[in-house]
mmCIF file of C-alpha atoms in Angstrom:
data_model
loop_
_atom_site.group_PDB
_atom_site.id
_atom_site.type_symbol
_atom_site.label_atom_id
_atom_site.label_comp_id
_atom_site.label_asym_id
_atom_site.label_seq_id
_atom_site.Cartn_x
_atom_site.Cartn_y
_atom_site.Cartn_z
ATOM 1 C CA MET D 64 0.000 0.000 0.000
ATOM 2 C CA PHE D 65 1.425 3.367 -0.957
ATOM 3 C CA SER D 66 -0.523 5.668 1.321
ATOM 4 C CA ILE D 67 -3.794 5.994 3.134
ATOM 5 C CA LYS D 68 -5.876 9.118 2.605
ATOM 6 C CA ARG D 69 -9.335 10.112 3.699
ATOM 7 C CA GLY D 70 -11.706 10.326 0.759
ATOM 8 C CA HIS D 71 -14.643 12.696 0.463
ATOM 9 C CA LYS D 72 -16.712 10.212 2.499
ATOM 10 C CA GLN D 73 -14.138 10.332 5.309
ATOM 11 C CA VAL D 74 -13.223 6.664 4.857
ATOM 12 C CA PRO D 75 -9.691 5.363 4.264
ATOM 13 C CA VAL D 76 -8.604 4.968 0.644
ATOM 14 C CA ALA D 77 -5.524 2.800 0.190
ATOM 15 C CA GLY D 78 -3.155 3.648 -2.651
ATOM 16 C CA CYS D 79 -2.127 0.268 -4.075
ATOM 17 C CA LYS D 80 -0.435 -1.539 -6.937
ATOM 18 C CA VAL D 81 -1.699 -4.901 -8.206
ATOM 19 C CA ILE D 82 1.357 -7.163 -8.246
ATOM 20 C CA ASP D 83 -0.263 -10.425 -9.348
ATOM 21 C CA GLY D 84 -3.509 -11.152 -11.228
ATOM 22 C CA SER D 85 -6.334 -8.633 -10.944
ATOM 23 C CA ILE D 86 -8.736 -7.266 -8.369
ATOM 24 C CA ARG D 87 -12.472 -6.642 -8.828
ATOM 25 C CA THR D 88 -15.004 -4.829 -6.699
ATOM 26 C CA LYS D 89 -16.917 -8.076 -6.147
ATOM 27 C CA HIS D 90 -13.895 -9.762 -4.514
ATOM 28 C CA LYS D 91 -13.612 -10.093 -0.753
ATOM 29 C CA ILE D 92 -10.236 -9.130 0.655
ATOM 30 C CA LYS D 93 -7.986 -10.017 3.518
ATOM 31 C CA VAL D 94 -5.335 -7.732 4.985
ATOM 32 C CA ILE D 95 -1.934 -9.139 5.896
ATOM 33 C CA ARG D 96 0.554 -7.283 8.087
ATOM 34 C CA GLY D 97 3.930 -8.968 8.198
ATOM 35 C CA GLU D 98 3.014 -12.639 8.412
ATOM 36 C CA ASP D 99 -0.275 -12.142 10.255
ATOM 37 C CA VAL D 100 -3.762 -11.965 8.731
ATOM 38 C CA ILE D 101 -5.348 -9.037 10.571
ATOM 39 C CA GLN D 102 -8.710 -8.835 8.738
ATOM 40 C CA GLU D 103 -10.637 -11.188 6.448
ATOM 41 C CA GLY D 104 -13.846 -10.978 4.439
ATOM 42 C CA LEU D 105 -13.815 -7.221 3.897
ATOM 43 C CA SER D 106 -15.754 -5.833 0.931
ATOM 44 C CA ILE D 107 -14.449 -3.307 -1.577
ATOM 45 C CA ALA D 108 -16.708 -0.248 -1.761
ATOM 46 C CA GLU D 109 -14.890 1.339 -4.737
ATOM 47 C CA LEU D 110 -11.872 0.829 -6.955
ATOM 48 C CA ARG D 111 -10.398 3.907 -8.589
ATOM 49 C CA VAL D 112 -7.816 4.419 -11.280
ATOM 50 C CA PHE D 113 -6.890 8.092 -11.207
ATOM 51 C CA LYS D 114 -10.315 9.656 -10.575
ATOM 52 C CA ASP D 115 -12.326 7.075 -12.501
ATOM 53 C CA ILE D 116 -14.393 4.464 -10.664
ATOM 54 C CA VAL D 117 -13.632 1.064 -12.216
ATOM 55 C CA GLN D 118 -14.816 -2.507 -11.700
ATOM 56 C CA GLU D 119 -11.447 -4.216 -12.223
ATOM 57 C CA VAL D 120 -7.741 -3.386 -11.989
ATOM 58 C CA HIS D 121 -5.121 -5.566 -13.687
ATOM 59 C CA ASN D 122 -1.575 -6.688 -12.904
ATOM 60 C CA GLY D 123 0.936 -3.825 -12.774
ATOM 61 C CA MET D 124 -1.662 -1.058 -12.400
ATOM 62 C CA GLU D 125 -1.964 1.361 -9.497
ATOM 63 C CA CYS D 126 -5.334 2.040 -7.924
ATOM 64 C CA GLY D 127 -7.169 3.375 -4.920
ATOM 65 C CA ILE D 128 -9.149 0.916 -2.807
ATOM 66 C CA ASP D 129 -12.000 2.300 -0.719
ATOM 67 C CA LEU D 130 -13.110 -0.235 1.896
ATOM 68 C CA GLY D 131 -16.059 1.875 3.000
ATOM 69 C CA LYS D 132 -17.145 1.783 6.613
ATOM 70 C CA ILE D 133 -15.473 -1.061 8.519
ATOM 71 C CA LYS D 134 -17.369 -2.529 11.467
ATOM 72 C CA ASP D 135 -14.221 -3.067 13.571
ATOM 73 C CA ASP D 136 -13.340 0.427 14.869
ATOM 74 C CA SER D 137 -9.932 -0.772 16.079
ATOM 75 C CA PHE D 138 -8.848 -1.827 12.545
ATOM 76 C CA GLU D 139 -6.693 0.607 10.616
ATOM 77 C CA LEU D 140 -4.708 0.153 7.403
ATOM 78 C CA ILE D 141 -1.069 1.175 7.545
ATOM 79 C CA GLU D 142 1.580 1.587 4.855
ATOM 80 C CA GLY D 143 3.164 -1.773 4.123
ATOM 81 C CA ASP D 144 -0.008 -3.845 4.595
ATOM 82 C CA GLU D 145 -0.802 -6.351 1.864
ATOM 83 C CA ILE D 146 -4.333 -6.635 0.543
ATOM 84 C CA HIS D 147 -5.194 -10.004 -0.972
ATOM 85 C CA ALA D 148 -8.339 -10.371 -3.073
ATOM 86 C CA VAL D 149 -10.140 -13.677 -2.595
ATOM 87 C CA ILE D 150 -12.748 -14.850 -5.107
ATOM 88 C CA ASN D 151 -13.684 -17.863 -2.995
ATOM 89 C CA GLU D 152 -11.948 -20.152 -0.535
ATOM 90 C CA ALA D 153 -10.917 -22.661 -3.233
ATOM 91 C CA SER D 154 -9.150 -20.089 -5.417
ATOM 92 C CA THR D 155 -5.657 -18.628 -5.227
ATOM 93 C CA PRO D 156 -5.723 -15.078 -3.840
ATOM 94 C CA THR D 157 -4.492 -12.107 -5.866
ATOM 95 C CA ALA D 158 -1.822 -10.051 -4.122
ATOM 96 C CA VAL D 159 -2.171 -6.300 -4.028
ATOM 97 C CA ASP D 160 0.872 -4.722 -2.465
ATOM 98 C CA VAL D 161 0.294 -1.813 -0.130
ATOM 99 C CA TRP D 162 3.475 0.180 0.511
ATOM 100 C CA GLY D 163 4.756 3.715 0.956
ATOM 101 C CA TYR D 164 6.334 5.956 -1.695
#
């Protein structure tokens, strides 16, 4: 994850780069910090490329991921977290690297 900014809805938007596969708004995600999974089953509220709202982002592209309102108030994304998109439990997750500039 590059950086975390507050969008116009006052929710965190993670600046990311897709490093393997692709990510879609319908995917569930899990957040990995170091070697620990810190959140699972989160939904993607919006994907953005520049200022455009998109449904899918492909390998090598940068994007903004808006997770919307998260029920767990203690959860916070930080630079360096990895976001993995999961289509279903039987599939291989797509890695989206989350790191600072």
